[in-house]
Short mmCIF file of C-alpha atoms and ligand atoms in Angstrom, two decimals:
data_model
loop_
_atom_site.label_atom_id
_atom_site.label_comp_id
_atom_site.label_asym_id
_atom_site.label_seq_id
_atom_site.Cartn_x
_atom_site.Cartn_y
_atom_site.Cartn_z
CA MET A 816 -35.01 -50.47 -151.92
CA THR A 817 -31.79 -50.34 -149.96
CA ILE A 818 -30.02 -47.04 -149.83
CA LYS A 819 -26.36 -47.38 -148.95
CA THR A 820 -25.43 -44.03 -147.54
CA ILE A 821 -21.70 -43.39 -147.47
CA ILE A 822 -20.54 -40.57 -145.23
CA LEU A 823 -17.06 -39.36 -146.12
CA ALA A 824 -15.31 -38.33 -142.92
CA ALA A 825 -11.66 -39.20 -143.37
CA GLY A 826 -10.36 -35.72 -144.15
CA GLN A 827 -7.88 -34.12 -141.79
CA GLY A 828 -9.40 -30.70 -141.26
CA THR A 829 -6.09 -28.87 -140.86
CA ARG A 830 -7.74 -25.45 -140.86
CA MET A 831 -9.60 -26.18 -137.64
CA ARG A 832 -6.18 -26.02 -135.90
CA SER A 833 -7.32 -28.65 -133.46
CA SER A 834 -6.14 -31.91 -131.96
CA ARG A 835 -9.70 -33.10 -132.30
CA PRO A 836 -10.73 -34.66 -135.65
CA LYS A 837 -12.84 -32.16 -137.57
CA VAL A 838 -16.01 -34.22 -137.71
CA LEU A 839 -16.07 -34.44 -133.90
CA HIS A 840 -16.38 -30.68 -133.56
CA GLU A 841 -19.91 -29.89 -132.50
CA ILE A 842 -22.97 -27.94 -133.47
CA ALA A 843 -25.49 -27.71 -130.64
CA ASN A 844 -23.36 -30.11 -128.55
CA LYS A 845 -23.55 -32.81 -131.22
CA PRO A 846 -20.63 -33.90 -133.43
CA LEU A 847 -20.85 -32.72 -137.05
CA VAL A 848 -20.81 -36.26 -138.37
CA GLN A 849 -23.62 -37.26 -136.03
CA HIS A 850 -25.86 -34.60 -137.55
CA VAL A 851 -25.18 -36.14 -140.95
CA TYR A 852 -25.69 -39.66 -139.60
CA GLU A 853 -29.06 -38.80 -138.09
CA THR A 854 -30.27 -37.21 -141.30
CA ALA A 855 -29.12 -40.29 -143.24
CA LYS A 856 -30.85 -42.63 -140.78
CA SER A 857 -34.10 -40.74 -141.11
CA LEU A 858 -34.31 -41.82 -144.77
CA LYS A 859 -36.35 -44.96 -145.24
CA GLY A 860 -34.22 -48.04 -145.96
CA SER A 861 -30.91 -46.27 -145.43
CA GLU A 862 -27.87 -48.22 -144.23
CA VAL A 863 -25.07 -45.95 -143.10
CA TYR A 864 -21.34 -46.42 -143.79
CA ILE A 865 -18.83 -43.97 -142.37
CA VAL A 866 -15.43 -43.67 -143.99
CA TYR A 867 -12.96 -42.64 -141.32
CA GLY A 868 -9.25 -42.02 -141.46
CA HIS A 869 -7.52 -39.12 -139.82
CA GLY A 870 -7.81 -39.50 -136.03
CA GLY A 871 -10.14 -42.32 -136.94
CA GLU A 872 -9.99 -44.33 -133.75
CA ALA A 873 -11.13 -41.29 -131.77
CA VAL A 874 -14.01 -40.73 -134.16
CA LYS A 875 -15.04 -44.36 -134.09
CA GLN A 876 -14.77 -44.66 -130.32
CA SER A 877 -16.68 -41.55 -129.43
CA LEU A 878 -19.46 -42.50 -131.84
CA SER A 879 -19.52 -46.26 -131.28
CA ARG A 880 -23.18 -46.00 -130.24
CA LEU A 881 -24.20 -45.10 -133.79
CA ASP A 882 -25.72 -47.83 -135.89
CA ALA A 883 -23.21 -47.47 -138.71
CA ILE A 884 -20.58 -49.58 -140.42
CA TRP A 885 -17.15 -48.04 -140.03
CA VAL A 886 -14.73 -48.33 -142.92
CA GLU A 887 -11.17 -47.16 -142.67
CA GLN A 888 -9.41 -45.19 -145.37
CA LYS A 889 -5.77 -45.48 -144.31
CA GLN A 890 -4.48 -42.81 -146.69
CA GLN A 891 -6.57 -39.92 -147.92
CA LEU A 892 -6.10 -40.26 -151.66
CA GLY A 893 -9.27 -38.42 -152.64
CA THR A 894 -13.05 -38.66 -152.48
CA GLY A 895 -13.16 -41.37 -155.16
CA HIS A 896 -10.63 -43.42 -153.23
CA ALA A 897 -12.71 -42.94 -150.07
CA VAL A 898 -15.80 -44.40 -151.75
CA GLN A 899 -13.70 -47.27 -153.15
CA GLN A 900 -13.07 -48.40 -149.56
CA VAL A 901 -16.78 -49.13 -149.11
CA ILE A 902 -17.62 -50.39 -152.55
CA HIS A 903 -17.40 -54.09 -151.62
CA HIS A 904 -20.45 -53.49 -149.37
CA VAL A 905 -22.45 -52.21 -152.35
CA ASP A 906 -24.72 -54.48 -154.38
CA GLU A 907 -25.77 -53.87 -157.98
CA GLY A 908 -29.38 -53.18 -157.07
CA ASP A 909 -28.59 -50.64 -154.34
CA THR A 910 -28.94 -46.93 -154.57
CA VAL A 911 -25.82 -45.23 -153.23
CA LEU A 912 -26.00 -41.84 -151.56
CA ILE A 913 -22.76 -39.95 -150.90
CA LEU A 914 -22.66 -37.45 -148.02
CA TYR A 915 -19.89 -35.49 -146.32
CA GLY A 916 -19.27 -35.77 -142.58
CA ASP A 917 -18.47 -32.06 -142.37
CA VAL A 918 -21.68 -30.80 -144.02
CA PRO A 919 -23.99 -30.96 -141.01
CA LEU A 920 -27.14 -29.04 -141.88
CA LEU A 921 -28.30 -30.89 -144.96
CA LYS A 922 -32.00 -31.72 -144.67
CA ALA A 923 -33.60 -35.11 -145.20
CA GLU A 924 -36.18 -33.41 -147.41
CA THR A 925 -33.46 -32.26 -149.80
CA LEU A 926 -32.04 -35.78 -149.92
CA ARG A 927 -35.46 -37.23 -150.67
CA THR A 928 -35.77 -34.85 -153.62
CA LEU A 929 -32.33 -35.96 -154.80
CA LEU A 930 -33.05 -39.68 -154.38
CA ALA A 931 -36.29 -39.34 -156.34
CA LYS A 932 -34.17 -38.37 -159.37
CA VAL A 933 -32.04 -41.53 -159.39
CA SER A 934 -32.81 -44.26 -161.92
CA PRO A 935 -30.81 -46.71 -164.05
CA THR A 936 -30.63 -43.96 -166.66
CA SER A 937 -29.98 -41.03 -164.38
CA LEU A 938 -27.48 -39.95 -161.74
CA ALA A 939 -28.59 -37.26 -159.27
CA LEU A 940 -26.28 -34.44 -158.28
CA LEU A 941 -26.82 -31.75 -155.65
CA THR A 942 -25.43 -28.45 -156.86
CA VAL A 943 -25.27 -24.97 -155.40
CA THR A 944 -25.18 -21.55 -156.99
CA LEU A 945 -22.65 -19.32 -155.29
CA ASP A 946 -21.50 -15.71 -155.62
CA ASP A 947 -17.98 -16.90 -154.97
CA PRO A 948 -17.50 -20.54 -155.99
CA THR A 949 -13.73 -20.50 -155.36
CA GLY A 950 -12.53 -23.94 -154.30
CA TYR A 951 -15.61 -25.77 -155.52
CA GLY A 952 -15.75 -28.20 -158.38
CA ARG A 953 -17.67 -26.51 -161.25
CA ILE A 954 -20.66 -28.00 -163.03
CA VAL A 955 -19.91 -27.91 -166.74
CA ARG A 956 -23.08 -27.89 -168.87
CA ASP A 957 -23.48 -28.01 -172.66
CA GLN A 958 -25.51 -25.69 -174.91
CA HIS A 959 -28.65 -27.67 -174.02
CA HIS A 960 -27.95 -27.05 -170.34
CA ALA A 961 -27.16 -30.76 -169.83
CA VAL A 962 -24.41 -31.53 -167.31
CA ARG A 963 -21.32 -32.94 -169.07
CA ARG A 964 -18.76 -33.18 -166.28
CA ILE A 965 -17.39 -31.63 -163.12
CA VAL A 966 -14.06 -29.86 -163.19
CA GLU A 967 -12.24 -29.29 -159.91
CA HIS A 968 -11.26 -25.69 -159.15
CA LYS A 969 -7.54 -26.51 -159.36
CA ASP A 970 -7.95 -28.19 -162.76
CA ALA A 971 -10.36 -25.61 -164.20
CA SER A 972 -9.55 -23.20 -167.02
CA ALA A 973 -10.10 -19.46 -166.57
CA ALA A 974 -13.41 -19.75 -168.45
CA GLU A 975 -14.56 -22.71 -166.33
CA ARG A 976 -13.75 -20.80 -163.17
CA LEU A 977 -16.40 -18.24 -164.18
CA ILE A 978 -19.10 -20.90 -163.74
CA ASN A 979 -20.92 -20.15 -160.50
CA GLU A 980 -22.74 -23.46 -160.20
CA GLY A 981 -20.69 -25.52 -157.77
CA ASN A 982 -20.62 -29.17 -156.84
CA THR A 983 -21.77 -29.82 -153.26
CA GLY A 984 -20.18 -33.28 -153.43
CA ILE A 985 -23.49 -34.86 -152.53
CA LEU A 986 -24.82 -37.27 -155.12
CA ALA A 987 -26.87 -40.40 -155.55
CA CYS A 988 -26.62 -43.13 -158.16
CA ASN A 989 -27.13 -46.79 -158.94
CA GLY A 990 -24.79 -49.20 -157.10
CA GLY A 991 -23.91 -51.44 -160.05
CA GLN A 992 -22.95 -48.44 -162.18
CA LEU A 993 -20.89 -46.91 -159.38
CA ILE A 994 -18.91 -50.15 -159.01
CA GLN A 995 -18.02 -49.93 -162.72
CA TRP A 996 -17.09 -46.26 -162.70
CA LEU A 997 -14.96 -46.42 -159.55
CA SER A 998 -12.87 -49.22 -161.02
CA ARG A 999 -11.91 -46.85 -163.84
CA LEU A 1000 -10.84 -43.79 -161.79
CA SER A 1001 -7.34 -42.41 -162.18
CA ASN A 1002 -5.44 -39.79 -160.25
CA ASN A 1003 -4.13 -38.00 -163.30
CA ASN A 1004 -5.00 -34.45 -162.22
CA ALA A 1005 -3.69 -31.34 -160.48
CA GLN A 1006 -3.94 -32.89 -157.00
CA ASN A 1007 -2.99 -36.48 -157.91
CA GLU A 1008 -6.17 -37.59 -156.20
CA TYR A 1009 -8.85 -40.07 -157.13
CA TYR A 1010 -11.74 -37.68 -157.72
CA LEU A 1011 -15.23 -39.01 -157.18
CA THR A 1012 -16.37 -36.20 -159.44
CA ASP A 1013 -14.82 -37.93 -162.46
CA ILE A 1014 -17.72 -40.42 -162.45
CA ILE A 1015 -19.97 -37.70 -163.89
CA GLU A 1016 -18.17 -37.68 -167.22
CA MET A 1017 -18.22 -41.51 -167.24
CA ALA A 1018 -21.96 -41.54 -166.58
CA VAL A 1019 -22.54 -39.12 -169.45
CA ALA A 1020 -20.40 -41.34 -171.73
CA ASP A 1021 -22.57 -44.30 -170.68
CA GLY A 1022 -25.63 -42.40 -171.88
CA LEU A 1023 -27.00 -41.38 -168.50
CA THR A 1024 -28.63 -38.06 -167.78
CA ILE A 1025 -27.29 -36.04 -164.87
CA ALA A 1026 -30.29 -34.79 -162.92
CA THR A 1027 -29.52 -31.88 -160.62
CA ALA A 1028 -31.24 -30.58 -157.53
CA GLN A 1029 -30.52 -27.65 -155.23
CA ALA A 1030 -31.11 -27.23 -151.53
CA ALA A 1031 -33.60 -24.63 -150.32
CA SER A 1032 -30.76 -22.63 -148.81
CA ALA A 1033 -27.02 -22.58 -149.49
CA ASP A 1034 -26.36 -22.97 -145.73
CA GLU A 1035 -27.67 -26.52 -146.01
CA VAL A 1036 -24.75 -27.58 -148.17
CA LEU A 1037 -22.02 -25.54 -146.50
CA GLY A 1038 -19.11 -27.51 -145.11
CA VAL A 1039 -17.07 -26.76 -142.02
CA ASN A 1040 -13.41 -26.16 -142.70
CA ASN A 1041 -12.55 -23.66 -139.95
CA ARG A 1042 -13.91 -22.34 -136.68
CA GLU A 1043 -15.56 -19.37 -138.31
CA GLN A 1044 -17.63 -21.61 -140.55
CA LEU A 1045 -18.45 -23.76 -137.52
CA ALA A 1046 -19.72 -20.69 -135.66
CA HIS A 1047 -21.71 -19.57 -138.71
CA LEU A 1048 -23.48 -22.92 -139.02
CA GLU A 1049 -24.15 -22.98 -135.27
CA ARG A 1050 -26.00 -19.66 -135.70
CA VAL A 1051 -27.90 -20.94 -138.73
CA TYR A 1052 -28.90 -24.05 -136.79
CA GLN A 1053 -29.93 -22.08 -133.71
CA PHE A 1054 -31.99 -19.59 -135.64
CA GLU A 1055 -33.86 -22.45 -137.23
CA ARG A 1056 -34.55 -23.97 -133.80
CA ALA A 1057 -35.76 -20.58 -132.61
CA ARG A 1058 -38.16 -20.36 -135.54
CA MET A 1059 -39.49 -23.83 -134.76
CA LEU A 1060 -40.10 -22.82 -131.14
CA MET A 1061 -41.98 -19.70 -132.19
CA ALA A 1062 -44.03 -21.72 -134.67
CA GLN A 1063 -45.10 -23.94 -131.77
CA GLY A 1064 -46.35 -21.06 -129.67
CA VAL A 1065 -43.28 -20.01 -127.69
CA THR A 1066 -42.50 -16.33 -127.23
CA LEU A 1067 -38.81 -15.59 -127.65
CA ARG A 1068 -37.89 -12.08 -126.55
CA ASP A 1069 -34.97 -12.33 -129.00
CA PRO A 1070 -34.74 -15.37 -131.32
CA ALA A 1071 -31.03 -14.63 -131.81
CA ARG A 1072 -30.37 -15.08 -128.11
CA VAL A 1073 -31.64 -18.54 -127.27
CA ASP A 1074 -29.68 -21.77 -127.74
CA VAL A 1075 -31.20 -25.22 -128.00
CA ARG A 1076 -28.58 -27.94 -127.66
CA GLY A 1077 -30.86 -30.93 -127.52
CA GLU A 1078 -34.52 -31.75 -127.80
CA PHE A 1079 -37.87 -30.95 -126.29
CA ALA A 1080 -39.71 -34.14 -125.43
CA GLU A 1081 -42.67 -31.95 -124.57
CA LEU A 1082 -43.37 -28.32 -125.30
CA GLY A 1083 -46.49 -26.47 -124.23
CA GLN A 1084 -47.90 -23.19 -125.45
CA ASP A 1085 -47.45 -19.63 -124.27
CA ILE A 1086 -44.01 -20.32 -122.92
CA ASP A 1087 -42.18 -17.02 -122.53
CA ILE A 1088 -38.40 -17.10 -122.84
CA ASP A 1089 -36.24 -14.08 -122.13
CA ILE A 1090 -32.76 -13.56 -123.59
CA ASN A 1091 -29.68 -15.79 -123.21
CA VAL A 1092 -31.45 -18.94 -122.15
CA ILE A 1093 -29.71 -22.24 -122.96
CA PHE A 1094 -31.52 -25.56 -123.18
CA GLU A 1095 -29.45 -28.73 -123.08
CA GLY A 1096 -30.32 -32.43 -123.27
CA VAL A 1097 -33.94 -33.48 -123.24
CA ASN A 1098 -36.34 -30.99 -121.67
CA ARG A 1099 -40.06 -31.18 -121.05
CA ILE A 1100 -41.71 -27.83 -120.65
CA ALA A 1101 -45.42 -27.42 -120.09
CA SER A 1102 -47.58 -24.43 -120.98
CA ASN A 1103 -47.43 -20.95 -119.47
CA VAL A 1104 -43.88 -21.37 -118.21
CA LYS A 1105 -41.88 -18.17 -117.95
CA ILE A 1106 -38.09 -18.26 -118.07
CA GLY A 1107 -36.08 -15.15 -117.21
CA PRO A 1108 -32.79 -14.08 -118.75
CA ASN A 1109 -29.50 -16.03 -118.48
CA CYS A 1110 -30.82 -19.40 -117.38
CA LEU A 1111 -29.43 -22.86 -118.13
CA ILE A 1112 -32.08 -25.58 -118.32
CA LYS A 1113 -30.80 -29.13 -118.76
CA ASN A 1114 -32.79 -32.38 -118.77
CA ALA A 1115 -35.53 -30.70 -116.80
CA THR A 1116 -39.24 -31.32 -116.46
CA ILE A 1117 -41.05 -28.08 -115.85
CA ALA A 1118 -44.77 -28.14 -115.17
CA ASP A 1119 -47.50 -25.67 -116.06
CA GLY A 1120 -47.19 -22.07 -114.93
CA VAL A 1121 -43.70 -22.32 -113.45
CA GLU A 1122 -41.73 -19.09 -113.29
CA ILE A 1123 -37.95 -19.29 -113.45
CA LEU A 1124 -36.32 -15.99 -112.66
CA SER A 1125 -33.03 -14.79 -114.07
CA HIS A 1126 -29.65 -16.52 -113.67
CA SER A 1127 -30.99 -19.86 -112.53
CA VAL A 1128 -29.48 -23.26 -113.36
CA ILE A 1129 -31.69 -26.34 -113.42
CA GLU A 1130 -30.25 -29.75 -114.19
CA ASP A 1131 -31.84 -33.23 -114.14
CA ALA A 1132 -34.66 -31.99 -111.97
CA SER A 1133 -38.41 -31.59 -112.06
CA ILE A 1134 -40.31 -28.51 -111.05
CA GLY A 1135 -43.98 -28.76 -110.07
CA ALA A 1136 -46.80 -26.59 -111.38
CA GLY A 1137 -46.93 -22.99 -110.27
CA SER A 1138 -43.53 -23.06 -108.59
CA ARG A 1139 -41.22 -20.06 -108.61
CA ILE A 1140 -37.45 -20.49 -108.89
CA GLY A 1141 -34.69 -17.90 -108.60
CA PRO A 1142 -33.28 -15.45 -109.33
CA PHE A 1143 -29.84 -17.04 -108.89
CA ALA A 1144 -31.07 -20.48 -107.86
CA ARG A 1145 -29.30 -23.76 -108.56
CA ILE A 1146 -31.44 -26.86 -108.78
CA ARG A 1147 -29.18 -29.88 -109.10
CA PRO A 1148 -29.75 -33.48 -110.23
CA GLN A 1149 -32.39 -35.69 -108.62
CA THR A 1150 -34.34 -32.82 -107.20
CA GLU A 1151 -38.11 -32.99 -107.32
CA LEU A 1152 -40.12 -29.97 -106.42
CA ALA A 1153 -43.89 -30.32 -106.07
CA GLU A 1154 -46.49 -27.64 -106.88
CA HIS A 1155 -46.23 -24.06 -105.69
CA VAL A 1156 -42.76 -24.40 -104.22
CA HIS A 1157 -40.71 -21.21 -103.90
CA ILE A 1158 -36.95 -21.39 -104.24
CA GLY A 1159 -35.28 -18.01 -103.93
CA ASN A 1160 -31.93 -16.39 -104.52
CA PHE A 1161 -28.64 -18.16 -103.78
CA VAL A 1162 -30.35 -21.41 -102.86
CA GLU A 1163 -28.80 -24.71 -103.94
CA ILE A 1164 -30.84 -27.89 -103.86
CA LYS A 1165 -29.42 -31.31 -104.59
CA LYS A 1166 -31.01 -34.78 -104.58
CA SER A 1167 -33.96 -33.62 -102.54
CA SER A 1168 -37.71 -33.61 -102.68
CA VAL A 1169 -39.77 -30.64 -101.61
CA ALA A 1170 -43.53 -31.09 -101.18
CA SER A 1171 -46.15 -28.57 -102.17
CA GLY A 1172 -46.25 -25.02 -100.92
CA SER A 1173 -42.86 -25.08 -99.21
CA LYS A 1174 -40.51 -22.11 -99.34
CA ILE A 1175 -36.73 -21.92 -99.28
CA ASN A 1176 -36.23 -18.33 -100.20
CA HIS A 1177 -32.74 -17.18 -99.33
CA LEU A 1178 -29.13 -18.39 -99.19
CA SER A 1179 -29.56 -22.06 -98.33
CA TYR A 1180 -28.06 -25.44 -99.14
CA ILE A 1181 -30.46 -28.36 -99.12
CA GLY A 1182 -28.89 -31.72 -100.01
CA ASP A 1183 -30.11 -35.32 -99.64
CA SER A 1184 -33.28 -34.09 -98.03
CA GLU A 1185 -36.96 -34.82 -97.93
CA ILE A 1186 -38.98 -31.73 -97.18
CA GLY A 1187 -42.69 -31.94 -96.48
CA ALA A 1188 -45.52 -29.63 -97.47
CA SER A 1189 -45.88 -26.03 -96.30
CA VAL A 1190 -42.44 -25.97 -94.74
CA ASN A 1191 -40.65 -22.65 -94.35
CA VAL A 1192 -36.88 -22.85 -94.46
CA GLY A 1193 -35.33 -19.61 -93.19
CA ALA A 1194 -32.45 -17.71 -94.73
CA GLY A 1195 -29.04 -19.30 -94.48
CA THR A 1196 -30.20 -22.77 -93.54
CA ILE A 1197 -27.69 -25.49 -94.33
CA THR A 1198 -28.22 -29.23 -94.35
CA CYS A 1199 -24.89 -30.70 -93.24
CA ASN A 1200 -25.26 -33.84 -95.34
CA TYR A 1201 -21.64 -34.91 -95.65
CA ASP A 1202 -19.18 -35.93 -92.95
CA GLY A 1203 -16.25 -36.07 -95.33
CA ALA A 1204 -16.85 -39.71 -96.17
CA ASN A 1205 -20.56 -40.45 -96.28
CA LYS A 1206 -23.77 -38.62 -97.09
CA PHE A 1207 -26.76 -38.58 -94.77
CA LYS A 1208 -30.39 -37.64 -95.07
CA THR A 1209 -32.35 -34.77 -93.59
CA VAL A 1210 -36.11 -35.07 -93.20
CA ILE A 1211 -38.26 -32.03 -92.50
CA GLU A 1212 -41.88 -32.95 -91.94
CA ASP A 1213 -44.97 -30.97 -93.01
CA GLY A 1214 -45.51 -27.53 -91.64
CA ALA A 1215 -42.13 -27.18 -89.94
CA PHE A 1216 -40.57 -23.72 -89.60
CA ILE A 1217 -36.78 -23.58 -89.68
CA GLY A 1218 -35.37 -20.35 -88.22
CA SER A 1219 -32.66 -18.50 -90.12
CA ASP A 1220 -29.05 -19.59 -90.03
CA THR A 1221 -29.79 -23.10 -88.84
CA GLN A 1222 -27.51 -26.06 -89.46
CA LEU A 1223 -29.24 -29.40 -89.69
CA VAL A 1224 -26.60 -32.07 -89.07
CA ALA A 1225 -27.79 -35.18 -90.89
CA PRO A 1226 -29.04 -37.77 -90.31
CA VAL A 1227 -31.77 -35.81 -88.63
CA THR A 1228 -35.55 -35.48 -88.70
CA ILE A 1229 -37.50 -32.36 -87.85
CA GLY A 1230 -40.99 -33.30 -86.68
CA LYS A 1231 -44.28 -32.08 -88.09
CA ASN A 1232 -45.08 -28.43 -87.37
CA ALA A 1233 -41.88 -28.13 -85.30
CA THR A 1234 -40.22 -24.74 -85.00
CA ILE A 1235 -36.46 -24.39 -84.90
CA GLY A 1236 -35.09 -21.22 -83.34
CA ALA A 1237 -32.79 -19.12 -85.49
CA GLY A 1238 -29.09 -19.85 -85.30
CA SER A 1239 -29.49 -23.40 -84.06
CA THR A 1240 -27.21 -26.32 -84.76
CA ILE A 1241 -29.54 -29.30 -84.74
CA THR A 1242 -27.83 -32.65 -84.23
CA GLN A 1243 -30.73 -34.73 -82.93
CA ASN A 1244 -34.26 -35.40 -84.11
CA THR A 1245 -36.68 -32.74 -82.93
CA PRO A 1246 -40.21 -33.42 -81.72
CA ALA A 1247 -43.33 -32.41 -83.63
CA GLU A 1248 -45.19 -29.21 -82.72
CA GLN A 1249 -42.50 -27.96 -80.30
CA LEU A 1250 -39.90 -25.20 -80.42
CA THR A 1251 -36.37 -26.53 -80.44
CA LEU A 1252 -33.34 -24.32 -80.27
CA SER A 1253 -29.67 -24.73 -79.50
CA ARG A 1254 -28.19 -21.40 -78.79
CA VAL A 1255 -25.61 -19.99 -76.42
CA LYS A 1256 -27.41 -17.81 -73.89
CA GLN A 1257 -27.14 -14.09 -74.74
CA VAL A 1258 -25.16 -11.93 -72.26
CA SER A 1259 -24.48 -8.18 -72.05
CA VAL A 1260 -21.41 -6.70 -70.35
CA PRO A 1261 -22.31 -3.26 -68.98
CA SER A 1262 -18.80 -1.98 -68.07
CA TRP A 1263 -17.16 -3.10 -71.29
CA GLN A 1264 -15.17 -0.56 -73.33
CA ARG A 1265 -14.12 -0.85 -76.93
CA PRO A 1266 -10.38 -1.23 -77.42
CA VAL A 1267 -8.72 1.82 -79.00
CA LYS A 1268 -5.59 2.11 -81.12
CA ALA A 1269 -2.40 3.05 -79.26
CA GLN A 1270 -2.16 6.39 -81.25
CA ASP A 1271 -5.74 7.43 -80.49
CA ALA A 1272 -5.00 6.88 -76.83
CA VAL A 1273 -2.54 9.86 -76.81
CA GLY A 1274 -5.21 12.27 -78.05
CA ASN A 1275 -5.17 12.40 -81.87
CA LEU A 1276 -8.50 13.57 -83.22
CA PRO A 1277 -10.51 11.00 -85.11
CA HIS A 1278 -10.44 11.49 -88.91
CA GLY A 1279 -13.29 13.59 -90.28
CA SER A 1280 -13.98 15.67 -87.17
CA GLU A 1281 -14.60 19.41 -87.44
CA THR A 1282 -11.08 20.44 -86.49
CA ASP A 1283 -9.64 17.87 -88.87
CA LYS A 1284 -11.59 19.37 -91.82
CA SER A 1285 -10.60 22.96 -91.01
CA LYS A 1286 -6.95 21.93 -91.30
CA GLU A 1287 -7.47 21.05 -94.98
CA LYS A 1288 -8.31 24.65 -96.02
C1 UD1 B 565 -14.90 -31.80 -153.00
C2 UD1 B 565 -15.33 -32.05 -154.44
C3 UD1 B 565 -15.69 -30.71 -155.09
C4 UD1 B 565 -16.78 -30.04 -154.30
C5 UD1 B 565 -16.36 -29.88 -152.85
C6 UD1 B 565 -17.49 -29.37 -152.03
C7 UD1 B 565 -14.04 -33.96 -155.28
C8 UD1 B 565 -12.87 -34.39 -156.06
N1 UD1 B 565 -14.23 -32.65 -155.16
O1 UD1 B 565 -13.74 -31.03 -153.03
O2 UD1 B 565 -16.14 -30.92 -156.41
O3 UD1 B 565 -17.07 -28.76 -154.85
O4 UD1 B 565 -15.96 -31.16 -152.29
O5 UD1 B 565 -17.06 -29.13 -150.72
O6 UD1 B 565 -14.82 -34.78 -154.81
N2 UD1 B 565 -12.62 -37.11 -147.84
C9 UD1 B 565 -12.30 -38.38 -147.45
N3 UD1 B 565 -11.20 -38.99 -147.95
C10 UD1 B 565 -10.38 -38.38 -148.85
C11 UD1 B 565 -10.71 -37.06 -149.25
C12 UD1 B 565 -11.83 -36.45 -148.74
O7 UD1 B 565 -13.01 -38.98 -146.64
O8 UD1 B 565 -9.40 -38.99 -149.26
C13 UD1 B 565 -13.81 -36.46 -147.32
C14 UD1 B 565 -13.52 -35.24 -146.46
O9 UD1 B 565 -13.41 -35.59 -145.09
C15 UD1 B 565 -14.73 -34.35 -146.73
C16 UD1 B 565 -15.15 -34.72 -148.13
O10 UD1 B 565 -14.59 -35.99 -148.38
O11 UD1 B 565 -15.78 -34.65 -145.86
C17 UD1 B 565 -14.70 -33.70 -149.15
O12 UD1 B 565 -13.31 -33.62 -149.12
P1 UD1 B 565 -12.54 -32.28 -149.41
O13 UD1 B 565 -11.11 -32.53 -149.37
O14 UD1 B 565 -13.09 -31.21 -148.56
O15 UD1 B 565 -12.96 -32.05 -150.93
P2 UD1 B 565 -12.75 -30.76 -151.79
O16 UD1 B 565 -11.38 -30.78 -152.34
O17 UD1 B 565 -13.20 -29.58 -151.05
CA1 CA B 566 -14.15 -29.18 -148.47
#
């Protein structure tokens, strides 16, 4: 069975007050309409059509990677008119599923329930019961509780407005029937629009039953019309991700203070995540990993038992088992740390490999480098990898000890077990096993006197002396 899923995404979204088309606003770093698309694609046999209009080129361009057929609705003359733009793609035997591009959290499971209710004698409608259904089309039922029609809020009588069962807009029906009904739509209503909802009354007249279903939670069918609703659905989404993490054996110190904007390609057990941690892109996190507060972890591979201390940023990098990172460390793209590496505070590492057991604990920049095993890089060490035009490589072989405040001017290689004296500027390769240092010889000047201010020279007492204080009484 082919399901033709039509995502309506041509609306303007004025209330977002944005130059960006509404459906490109994001939840968890993913455009609203892409959430809907992915849910639609996850249904077996679903072909996706996206009706675009307002700011349409931008929508189409930024989502060109999606496997969807884009159909333009030049003027937004209503939801029925929007579906009419796609109808020539629909065959009589198809099942058509209508979704909205601004209703991002709808679950595939709910849609499967809905689709199971479609037959040649039945149209399936997703409804929602609301405390305040203002603005929604109302589901009008007869004395036998059978759905007769949908009346839009603006067209509804006072009595109809008391109905608290609202139309979500999401429905599924037979393609051949839809073709018939759409050809009969008129815009003779309060908004002069072609309402898709008018097909309900036509279906009833044709002898069909209207089967209804409801989502497990009203949040699933909520649309985004303004930034407040966007923020609300972001929270709903994030809380659900947090619950999934906990269900898989992750400890979250506060499930309301973790954000997952992407996926976990791998997730171990007994991972402990403190507050305000953000995950972006695709992360792989093994078991027993501990992440401190306020960290950003993006496209990272983190092996078993790694500890990431607070305020660290890791991006496109891999961290070997048992390593300890941070606090305040920045691990940049193309960095590979082996097992039991220690990276301490205010250390930045870019495009470098560090072999097992090495330590870079304080205030260093390591870029374009290859660091061997059991190397100790002292505080304030800088690899000078860039001459303003080109980048060069620094190699530090196994067991080397780099004294504090050393500059390694690349390209340069520090030999195995070499020691570099503190404060050196190393511009040439250094031999293995030896001490190398480049340092101006230390001198002391015995007769030297500190300069004094001109005023002090004529005998004013220094501030804070005994006599000075007694004057204040
Ligand atoms: C629609 C329903 C209403 C339902 C409500 C739920 C109709 C006539 N009314 O009303 O019963 O309770 O949704 O939110 O269907 N769109 C287009 N082209 C258009 C008009 C709309 O693509 O010409 C798209 C919008 O981008 C949006 C969706 O269709 O994704 C719904 O449009 P909207 O204007 O929000 O419909 P409502 O008037 O709220
Ligand atoms: Ca709406």
